[in-house]
Amino acid sequence: VSRRVEEIEPLLTRARAGELPAIARLITFVEGESPALRAIAVALAPFTGRAMVVGLTGAPGVGKSTSTSALVGALRAREQRVAVLAIDPSSPFSGGALLGDRIRMGEHATDPGVFIRSMATRGHLGGLSAAIPQAVRILDAVGYDVIVVETVGVGQAEIDIAQLADTTLVLLAPGLGDSIQAAKAGILEIADILIVNKADLPGADRVVRDLRQMRGHAGTVTGWQPPIVKTVAAQHDGVEEVLRAIDDHRLWLVDSGAMVTRRRGRAAAEIAALALAAMRSRFGSTDSELLATLSNAVAHGDLDPYSAADQLLHDDLAL
Amino acid sequence: VSRRVEEIEPLLTRARAGELPAIARLITFVEGESPALRAIAVALAPFTGRAMVVGLTGAPGVGKSTSTSALVGALRAREQRVAVLAIDPSSPFSGGALLGDRIRMGEHATDPGVFIRSMATRGHLGGLSAAIPQAVRILDAVGYDVIVVETVGVGQAEIDIAQLADTTLVLLAPGLGDSIQAAKAGILEIADILIVNKADLPGADRVVRDLRQMRGHAGTVTGWQPPIVKTVAAQHDGVEEVLRAIDDHRLWLVDSGAMVTRRRGRAAAEIAALALAAMRSRFGSTDSELLATLSNAVAHGDLDPYSAADQLLHDDLAL
């Protein structure tokens, strides 16, 4: 991870040529917060903005990995290159669930047109780590047509994924009172497409009915009403319908201008996160002469901390 | 909480005259992140830096509230004015444990020389909220001689309390494998004074022995070796010894110059936290024209997000 910036160029070339190990190494840079990240971002910027980013979220047990795998299969049948980022927001390390993901995605493991990566997250408060948008940016720039970002629907992570994605799929399944849970968690508000998986189980129609009722007048303002699609992902049933719903949503995004707004919002969040991270590491360094002077004044009661913070922000940054 | 800045002056006067309701209202401003906070901090800055700040932390069940109450009693016998901030870092609301604190502190509830406040915390990652240092600042400025900040020893909170306090007391008790737990959590590294409470229970001597062994060569560099004090706080046994240890530590802080260093470090952390909060709210506002322009450029691939973050930091703040 201590690779130098000059050594990045050949790696980028190999990654853009589709060499999976080179792509994997780039993602590793992102996870390790390498100093080469900036050089990578600068070099890749002109190639970004082409991929479709699909978020996939839902409670544990609804069949996210199976659905992702089925979706990847359907996209490959269309000859699209697909990257999958499987994110576990609960753990700082790759754990059992992620190993499970890899195994269930095994049918695509030898397909050179598919890139699969499990990512842990160091994000605050259960949200997605800042590394995830950078990983998406890399996968976009190296030429994947579709990037599927899969995460467990808990806490802040599913809100973050909706901001990251062009199209967000929310999975539910019969049993477990999932539809009610989803409504409570506000997960319905982030769904562009609602998927009722395991639709061969009893109670699936009730989930669909509940969702239809809760969906209510959603979309009357924005013009997009999230469709409800039934699937049995383990048997690849309904996956084509999901793909058609994604296509419809993409058309709507482009026609309505929502695509531009979403991508601008995504970029804004990314910029703000990087700026905050830069500020945080700057404040954390004790070698700032200005901070030492200000701290001294505050410790002696000559200055209040709010005015000190103002001075730190304005003087230290006006280089 | 929407009180205007001009209305603050009489409140400050009443608070500095020792009126408890006025003090309580000032703390409420801090919790609510009122716009009046800055005016309060400016007005009170010249009166800060006089109080002794004592941190008190330990695992659940070691007797923190009882020890705080006994300590308050001993300080009152010396005719010192005492403020207690009881912090629950696990909950965003005042819960059962805090109610329990209030009840156990009941013996001091009618003493006008004692101020007791339970504070929840909205801090990130289990750390102390930025409101806590501001509350300490207010209690300092309105004239309390000693401010006891009590918190459950979990996660980041006890590290934060050590940074906030002049003297940090770490409580342990026999049973529960507490001494081993403490060593694992690194809690020994933040202790200025180690207290083995419930010393009448079997196993207390073993905890003292374990601590002595683990303490090892601590203090050979700084010149302060944390003393180990046995107490039975419920019977007020050993509390005078704790007070003497606090006195000794204070003398050492002043003589060694560590007091200046600690208070400067505390001010630096406070300034940095306020600066970060200001940045965060600025980045969160969507009305920044510069952020809109930068987001657009990043979304179109004309700019990478790192360079955009640089521009946001430098241009937006160089007012």
XYZ file of C-alpha atoms in Angstrom:
638
model
C 0.000 0.000 0.000
C 3.108 2.186 0.152
C 3.432 2.105 -3.638
C 4.596 5.431 -5.000
C 2.571 7.711 -7.220
C 4.846 7.244 -10.265
C 4.200 3.512 -10.146
C 0.469 4.094 -10.510
C 0.363 4.859 -14.228
C 1.081 1.305 -15.532
C -1.390 -0.069 -12.980
C -4.104 2.255 -14.319
C -3.337 1.196 -17.867
C -3.642 -2.493 -16.965
C -6.835 -1.827 -14.990
C -8.416 0.028 -17.883
C -7.480 -2.903 -20.117
C -9.687 -5.058 -17.874
C -7.021 -6.924 -15.892
C -8.806 -7.989 -12.730
C -5.718 -8.134 -10.439
C -4.871 -4.527 -11.359
C -8.431 -3.421 -10.592
C -8.371 -5.281 -7.297
C -5.137 -3.540 -6.359
C -6.661 -0.124 -7.080
C -9.577 -0.904 -4.761
C -7.056 -1.950 -2.108
C -5.483 1.505 -2.361
C -8.901 3.000 -1.632
C -9.386 0.809 1.429
C -5.954 1.679 2.765
C -6.261 5.413 2.232
C -3.044 5.386 0.243
C -1.422 8.705 -0.686
C -1.631 7.469 -4.280
C -5.426 7.855 -4.130
C -5.352 11.430 -5.283
C -3.199 10.587 -8.295
C -5.557 7.745 -9.160
C -8.608 10.019 -8.870
C -7.032 12.710 -11.042
C -6.009 10.234 -13.733
C -9.382 8.485 -13.815
C -11.731 11.497 -13.556
C -12.156 11.948 -17.353
C -13.370 8.351 -17.666
C -16.052 8.511 -14.961
C -19.804 9.035 -15.208
C -20.516 6.221 -17.663
C -21.456 3.274 -15.457
C -24.936 2.687 -14.097
C -24.776 2.335 -10.315
C -27.413 0.036 -8.823
C -27.871 -0.106 -5.056
C -29.344 -3.262 -3.547
C -30.394 -3.335 0.080
C -32.714 -5.181 2.448
C -32.898 -6.808 5.850
C -30.860 -9.949 6.615
C -32.469 -13.069 5.162
C -34.368 -11.513 2.254
C -31.946 -13.004 -0.276
C -29.669 -10.134 -1.260
C -26.702 -12.222 -2.389
C -28.871 -14.601 -4.383
C -30.646 -11.667 -6.009
C -27.362 -9.945 -6.827
C -26.072 -13.163 -8.349
C -29.206 -13.574 -10.459
C -29.034 -9.938 -11.555
C -25.386 -10.345 -12.559
C -26.357 -13.391 -14.648
C -29.083 -11.462 -16.455
C -26.769 -8.509 -17.134
C -24.056 -10.849 -18.459
C -26.626 -12.351 -20.822
C -26.890 -8.799 -22.233
C -23.067 -8.815 -22.517
C -22.643 -6.044 -20.000
C -19.553 -5.895 -17.780
C -20.610 -5.984 -14.147
C -18.856 -5.117 -10.890
C -20.258 -6.044 -7.484
C -19.293 -4.356 -4.217
C -20.669 -6.348 -1.269
C -20.540 -4.176 1.817
C -20.842 -5.192 5.439
C -21.429 -1.996 7.382
C -21.536 -3.780 10.728
C -18.007 -5.146 10.724
C -14.580 -3.571 10.347
C -13.337 -6.849 8.904
C -14.513 -9.278 6.285
C -16.496 -11.841 8.220
C -18.570 -14.940 7.737
C -21.366 -13.232 5.860
C -18.933 -11.910 3.308
C -17.357 -15.302 2.838
C -20.890 -16.571 2.269
C -21.391 -13.877 -0.371
C -18.325 -14.999 -2.227
C -19.448 -18.590 -2.211
C -22.947 -17.814 -3.427
C -21.497 -15.596 -6.149
C -19.246 -18.471 -7.132
C -21.022 -19.101 -10.419
C -19.524 -15.831 -11.696
C -16.104 -16.216 -10.103
C -14.378 -17.356 -13.281
C -16.149 -14.892 -15.608
C -13.616 -12.176 -16.639
C -16.526 -9.791 -17.300
C -17.495 -9.842 -13.607
C -15.598 -8.215 -10.753
C -16.654 -9.125 -7.198
C -15.318 -7.457 -4.102
C -16.325 -7.603 -0.469
C -15.614 -4.397 1.357
C -15.719 -3.747 5.055
C -16.452 -0.209 6.070
C -14.852 2.152 8.512
C -17.712 4.602 8.147
C -19.018 6.571 11.095
C -22.302 5.734 12.802
C -22.962 2.685 10.668
C -22.884 4.690 7.463
C -20.889 3.780 4.408
C -17.180 4.467 4.500
C -15.814 7.237 2.297
C -13.857 4.482 0.536
C -17.018 3.131 -1.123
C -17.688 6.118 -3.427
C -14.003 6.070 -4.423
C -14.217 2.360 -5.230
C -17.326 2.995 -7.351
C -15.439 5.788 -9.121
C -12.584 3.405 -9.992
C -14.894 0.642 -11.248
C -16.729 3.237 -13.340
C -13.499 4.565 -14.849
C -12.048 1.148 -15.709
C -15.112 0.429 -17.810
C -17.765 -1.584 -15.982
C -21.206 -0.971 -17.463
C -23.084 -1.726 -14.271
C -21.865 -1.475 -10.668
C -24.016 -3.239 -8.100
C -23.487 -2.028 -4.535
C -25.038 -4.513 -2.135
C -25.457 -3.768 1.559
C -27.472 -4.914 4.535
C -30.336 -2.526 5.129
C -29.472 -1.274 8.582
C -29.071 2.209 10.003
C -27.439 4.896 7.940
C -25.964 2.547 5.328
C -29.128 2.262 3.227
C -29.563 6.027 3.161
C -25.966 6.361 1.991
C -26.420 3.697 -0.658
C -29.436 5.525 -2.058
C -27.349 8.661 -2.391
C -24.592 6.697 -4.120
C -26.799 4.808 -6.584
C -28.643 5.855 -9.718
C -31.256 3.219 -8.981
C -31.910 1.674 -5.567
C -33.514 -1.752 -5.254
C -35.087 -2.545 -1.894
C -35.616 -6.256 -1.229
C -38.292 -7.698 1.029
C -39.505 -11.239 1.644
C -42.587 -12.844 3.210
C -42.477 -13.560 6.919
C -40.583 -11.664 9.609
C -43.027 -8.749 9.298
C -40.621 -7.356 6.778
C -42.953 -4.956 5.056
C -43.874 -3.265 8.312
C -40.200 -3.143 9.318
C -39.340 -1.560 6.009
C -41.976 1.115 6.386
C -40.755 1.928 9.875
C -37.154 2.228 8.798
C -38.114 4.660 6.083
C -36.600 2.233 3.635
C -39.552 2.730 1.303
C -38.580 6.343 0.819
C -35.254 5.371 -0.708
C -36.599 2.600 -2.987
C -36.731 3.198 -6.717
C -37.800 -0.413 -7.231
C -39.400 -2.653 -4.600
C -38.650 -6.356 -4.919
C -40.577 -9.022 -3.058
C -38.199 -11.988 -3.164
C -39.068 -15.582 -2.180
C -42.411 -14.920 -3.830
C -43.130 -18.669 -3.869
C -43.483 -18.600 -0.067
C -46.873 -18.109 1.580
C -47.575 -14.486 2.438
C -45.822 -12.977 -0.598
C -49.065 -11.525 -1.958
C -49.785 -9.950 1.400
C -46.371 -8.238 1.360
C -47.154 -6.922 -2.136
C -50.549 -5.654 -0.925
C -49.009 -4.017 2.143
C -46.343 -2.351 0.029
C -48.898 -1.107 -2.500
C -50.911 0.434 0.322
C -47.900 1.998 2.044
C -46.513 3.253 -1.229
C -49.720 5.247 -1.465
C -49.221 8.450 -3.326
C -45.447 8.121 -3.562
C -44.209 9.453 -6.869
C -46.988 11.973 -7.417
C -44.480 14.744 -6.850
C -41.389 13.284 -8.513
C -43.218 11.473 -11.299
C -41.693 8.087 -10.468
C -43.762 5.520 -8.627
C -41.599 2.600 -7.435
C -42.838 -0.573 -9.159
C -43.270 -3.725 -7.067
C -41.651 -6.791 -8.649
C -42.028 -10.389 -7.386
C -38.995 -12.652 -7.696
C -37.717 -16.080 -6.740
C -34.065 -15.200 -7.176
C -32.813 -18.699 -6.343
C -34.668 -19.908 -9.489
C -33.926 -16.749 -11.504
C -37.694 -16.060 -11.627
C -38.648 -12.426 -12.123
C -35.101 -11.231 -12.695
C -35.875 -10.096 -16.248
C -38.730 -7.986 -14.824
C -36.278 -6.403 -12.389
C -33.971 -5.593 -15.284
C -36.840 -4.030 -17.230
C -37.778 -1.946 -14.153
C -34.163 -0.763 -13.948
C -34.287 0.159 -17.647
C -37.547 2.068 -17.142
C -36.103 3.895 -14.170
C -33.007 4.844 -16.122
C -35.130 6.284 -18.918
C -37.127 8.260 -16.388
C -33.935 9.507 -14.710
C -32.619 10.829 -18.015
C -35.916 12.261 -19.312
C -36.847 13.975 -16.051
C -33.410 15.450 -15.452
C -33.236 13.541 -12.155
C -30.057 11.783 -13.317
C -28.159 15.083 -13.457
C -29.480 16.121 -10.036
C -28.631 12.772 -8.450
C -25.125 12.635 -9.822
C -24.448 16.211 -8.800
C -25.690 15.384 -5.298
C -23.473 12.314 -5.222
C -20.437 14.378 -6.213
C -21.281 17.019 -3.597
C -21.444 14.409 -0.836
C -18.144 12.940 -2.022
C -16.388 16.319 -2.089
C -17.721 17.277 1.340
C -16.617 13.946 2.838
C -13.091 14.359 1.473
C -12.894 17.972 2.646
C -14.030 16.968 6.128
C -11.501 14.130 6.238
C -8.758 16.588 5.230
C -9.852 19.015 7.948
C -9.986 16.266 10.541
C -6.450 15.073 9.837
C -5.206 18.661 9.817
C -6.777 19.428 13.200
C -5.438 16.161 14.529
C -1.852 17.159 13.806
C -0.269 18.803 16.807
C 2.364 20.602 14.771
C 0.080 23.443 13.787
C 1.659 26.573 15.206
C -1.592 28.489 14.909
C -3.538 25.848 16.824
C -0.882 25.943 19.580
C -1.182 29.723 19.855
C -4.978 29.616 19.884
C -5.081 26.784 22.441
C -2.842 28.767 24.715
C -5.091 31.817 24.496
C -8.215 29.733 25.186
C -6.561 27.881 28.082
C -5.725 31.264 29.655
C -9.226 32.648 29.137
C -7.958 35.327 26.725
C -10.081 33.924 23.907
C -13.269 31.849 23.653
C -13.108 28.566 21.698
C -15.665 29.678 19.084
C -13.581 32.666 18.027
C -10.513 30.409 18.097
C -12.252 27.938 15.782
C -13.099 30.801 13.413
C -9.489 31.895 13.300
C -8.291 28.346 12.782
C -10.643 27.903 9.835
C -9.901 31.219 8.171
C -6.217 31.803 8.807
C -4.961 28.263 8.587
C -6.671 27.575 5.298
C -6.102 30.847 3.490
C -2.713 29.642 2.284
C -33.854 27.556 23.295
C -34.704 30.279 20.779
C -33.784 32.960 23.307
C -31.981 35.844 21.648
C -28.382 36.826 22.274
C -29.311 40.155 23.911
C -31.338 38.291 26.486
C -28.275 36.337 27.567
C -26.566 39.046 29.603
C -28.973 39.057 32.605
C -28.943 35.244 32.582
C -25.149 35.237 32.822
C -25.270 37.711 35.706
C -27.742 35.533 37.605
C -25.696 32.405 36.856
C -22.501 34.014 38.109
C -24.378 35.009 41.263
C -24.928 31.294 41.859
C -28.612 30.987 40.891
C -29.040 27.302 40.021
C -31.976 27.730 37.571
C -29.935 30.239 35.545
C -26.979 27.836 35.443
C -29.250 24.988 34.422
C -30.645 27.118 31.604
C -27.146 27.865 30.314
C -26.353 24.143 30.188
C -29.589 23.611 28.288
C -28.349 26.088 25.665
C -25.243 23.945 25.272
C -27.267 20.769 24.818
C -29.521 22.424 22.254
C -26.694 23.969 20.219
C -28.328 27.371 20.555
C -27.028 30.292 18.481
C -26.546 32.089 21.809
C -23.710 29.670 22.652
C -21.074 31.805 21.040
C -22.169 34.918 22.951
C -22.113 32.893 26.177
C -18.618 31.567 25.463
C -17.289 35.042 24.629
C -18.772 36.588 27.779
C -17.549 33.812 30.063
C -14.030 33.245 28.643
C -12.291 35.667 31.064
C -13.688 33.765 34.059
C -12.559 30.290 32.957
C -9.539 28.232 33.988
C -10.111 28.351 37.741
C -12.076 25.173 38.478
C -10.459 21.814 39.065
C -11.963 19.259 36.668
C -12.104 15.696 38.006
C -13.027 12.841 35.702
C -14.515 9.709 37.237
C -14.951 6.584 35.152
C -15.290 2.827 35.512
C -17.270 -0.185 34.333
C -20.965 -0.529 35.219
C -21.428 -1.754 38.785
C -18.195 -0.485 40.353
C -20.093 2.211 42.283
C -19.497 5.402 40.319
C -22.575 7.316 41.517
C -21.997 6.366 45.154
C -18.346 7.381 44.881
C -19.254 10.687 43.250
C -21.775 11.368 45.981
C -19.226 10.585 48.717
C -16.638 12.764 46.982
C -19.120 15.634 46.758
C -19.817 15.276 50.497
C -16.089 15.447 51.339
C -15.574 18.483 49.094
C -18.571 20.240 50.664
C -17.044 19.622 54.116
C -14.133 21.709 52.786
C -16.700 24.352 51.784
C -15.933 23.968 48.094
C -18.660 24.542 45.503
C -19.107 21.396 43.427
C -20.757 20.686 40.069
C -21.443 17.164 38.827
C -22.001 16.231 35.188
C -23.255 12.642 34.943
C -22.883 11.476 31.374
C -24.476 8.506 29.687
C -22.575 8.006 26.449
C -24.681 5.031 25.359
C -28.015 6.778 25.109
C -29.225 9.831 23.206
C -31.805 10.390 25.953
C -31.744 10.489 29.730
C -32.641 6.963 30.725
C -33.040 4.782 33.758
C -29.402 4.865 34.822
C -29.459 8.637 34.926
C -32.632 8.701 36.976
C -30.846 6.318 39.330
C -27.921 8.747 39.519
C -30.215 11.543 40.557
C -31.810 9.458 43.265
C -28.471 8.307 44.697
C -27.217 11.880 44.626
C -30.369 12.899 46.480
C -28.526 13.736 49.696
C -27.041 16.772 47.918
C -30.165 17.770 46.008
C -31.123 20.593 48.378
C -27.571 21.923 48.879
C -27.242 25.246 46.979
C -23.463 24.711 46.775
C -23.948 21.619 44.621
C -25.076 21.544 40.999
C -26.018 18.154 39.527
C -26.828 17.569 35.905
C -27.336 14.437 33.851
C -26.295 14.883 30.257
C -26.934 12.592 27.369
C -24.439 12.776 24.567
C -24.772 13.056 20.849
C -21.095 12.338 20.341
C -19.853 10.199 17.474
C -18.593 6.646 17.953
C -19.433 6.536 21.647
C -17.218 9.504 22.444
C -18.273 12.488 24.481
C -20.413 15.079 22.782
C -18.863 18.464 22.019
C -21.488 19.866 24.413
C -19.657 18.426 27.453
C -16.540 20.653 27.251
C -18.816 23.675 26.774
C -20.852 22.703 29.844
C -17.623 22.338 31.861
C -16.566 25.777 30.617
C -19.839 27.316 31.853
C -19.643 25.642 35.275
C -16.031 26.802 35.570
C -16.921 30.401 34.691
C -19.895 30.641 37.056
C -17.596 29.800 39.925
C -17.642 26.109 40.871
C -14.394 25.101 42.550
C -14.567 21.472 41.471
C -16.368 19.947 38.482
C -16.805 16.187 38.597
C -17.480 14.604 35.209
C -18.763 11.075 35.721
C -19.128 8.638 32.859
C -19.415 4.925 32.241
C -16.060 3.548 31.165
C -16.927 2.283 27.706
C -15.347 2.882 24.339
C -14.090 6.321 23.456
C -15.829 8.155 26.324
C -13.170 7.410 28.936
C -10.384 8.561 26.643
C -12.309 11.786 26.071
C -12.934 12.275 29.794
C -9.204 11.919 30.483
C -8.513 14.641 27.958
C -11.153 16.876 29.536
C -10.109 16.377 33.170
C -7.165 17.672 35.187
C -7.301 14.496 37.262
C -8.892 11.234 36.160
C -10.132 8.705 38.728
C -10.590 5.155 37.461
C -12.840 2.989 39.634
C -12.624 -0.771 39.908
C -14.280 -3.289 42.212
C -13.688 -6.923 43.183
C -15.365 -9.603 41.135
C -16.278 -9.438 37.442
C -12.593 -9.731 36.512
C -12.566 -5.967 36.514
C -8.837 -5.432 36.859
C -8.094 -7.594 33.846
C -10.853 -5.858 31.912
C -9.420 -2.482 32.832
C -5.970 -3.443 31.654
C -7.358 -4.705 28.385
C -9.326 -1.552 27.758
C -6.255 0.569 28.299
C -8.132 2.292 31.100
C -5.019 2.113 33.285
C -3.209 4.404 30.904
C -5.674 7.219 31.518
C -5.837 6.819 35.317
C -4.216 9.460 37.499
C -5.657 7.750 40.563
C -6.825 4.130 40.754
C -9.677 3.449 43.181
C -10.654 -0.046 44.291
C -14.190 0.468 45.568
C -16.247 -2.087 47.537
C -12.978 -2.888 49.331
C -14.945 -4.756 52.019
C -15.828 -7.458 49.508
C -13.653 -10.566 49.150
C -11.090 -10.243 46.384
C -10.357 -6.537 46.910
C -6.754 -7.196 47.890
C -6.255 -9.315 44.818
C -7.486 -6.436 42.629
C -4.998 -4.124 44.388
C -2.201 -6.662 43.828
C -3.143 -7.082 40.164
C -3.234 -3.323 39.662
C 0.114 -2.841 41.356
C 1.639 -5.454 39.070
C 0.045 -4.067 35.915
C 0.921 -0.504 36.847
C 4.508 -1.689 36.752
C 6.826 1.063 35.668
C 4.073 3.556 34.875
C 5.091 7.056 35.845
C 8.829 6.553 35.466
C 8.728 8.834 32.446
C 6.142 11.400 33.540
C 7.099 11.398 37.219
C 3.567 10.587 38.392
C 2.751 7.049 39.472
C -1.010 6.565 39.926
C -1.707 5.719 43.583
C -4.107 2.881 44.369
C -6.749 3.825 46.962
C -9.206 1.404 48.588
C -12.694 2.733 49.343
C -16.112 1.643 50.539
C -17.935 4.624 49.106
C -21.331 3.574 50.462
C -19.861 4.027 53.975
C -17.704 7.023 53.003
C -14.611 4.921 53.868
C -11.426 6.015 52.121
C -12.925 9.126 50.565
C -10.549 11.415 52.458
C -7.651 9.401 51.018
C -9.064 9.951 47.541
C -9.245 13.665 48.221
C -5.635 13.694 49.427
C -4.558 11.831 46.293
C -6.361 14.460 44.202
C -4.524 17.202 46.124
C -1.182 15.452 45.554
C -1.895 15.082 41.880
C -2.850 18.733 41.587
C 0.442 19.779 43.214
C 2.334 17.529 40.824
C 0.399 18.946 37.838
C 1.371 22.490 38.787
C 4.991 21.751 39.768
C 5.761 19.597 36.738
C 4.152 21.967 34.249
C 1.770 19.190 33.215
C -1.222 21.359 34.156
C -0.364 23.888 31.453
C 0.179 21.143 28.876
C -3.066 19.380 29.760
C -5.176 22.504 29.656
C -3.636 23.575 26.379
C -4.402 20.134 24.959
C -7.953 20.395 26.225
C -8.395 23.785 24.557
C -6.904 22.450 21.311
C -9.356 19.546 21.235
C -12.229 21.919 21.940
C -11.219 24.341 19.188
C -10.730 21.546 16.671
C -14.134 20.036 17.525
C -15.893 23.375 17.047
C -14.031 24.033 13.798
C -15.004 20.600 12.486
C -18.634 21.127 13.487
C -18.636 24.470 11.672
C -17.186 22.823 8.558
C -19.686 20.013 8.694
C -22.681 22.321 8.861
C -21.222 24.465 6.090
C -20.706 21.479 3.791
C -24.169 20.225 4.638
C -25.806 23.385 3.390
C -26.845 23.020 -0.227
C -26.837 26.748 -0.876
C -23.086 26.940 -1.364
C -22.603 28.184 -4.891
C -19.016 26.970 -4.954
C -20.002 23.443 -3.874
C -22.667 23.380 -6.617
C -20.101 24.403 -9.242
C -17.548 21.871 -8.007
C -20.123 19.063 -7.819
C -21.136 19.749 -11.375
C -17.522 19.553 -12.552
C -16.939 16.283 -10.664
C -20.206 14.765 -11.902
C -19.118 15.517 -15.483
C -15.611 14.097 -14.962
C -14.006 17.526 -15.515
C -12.530 17.468 -12.023
C -11.570 14.808 -9.483
C -13.180 14.988 -6.026
C -9.851 15.479 -4.203
C -9.021 18.641 -6.127
C -12.617 19.768 -5.618
C -12.274 19.257 -1.860
C -9.069 21.342 -1.923
C -10.834 24.178 -3.715
C -13.799 23.981 -1.363
C -11.503 24.263 1.648
C -9.319 27.058 0.317
C -11.669 29.260 -1.674
C -14.769 28.951 0.460
C -12.953 29.769 3.651
C -10.590 32.485 2.496
C -13.293 35.106 3.041
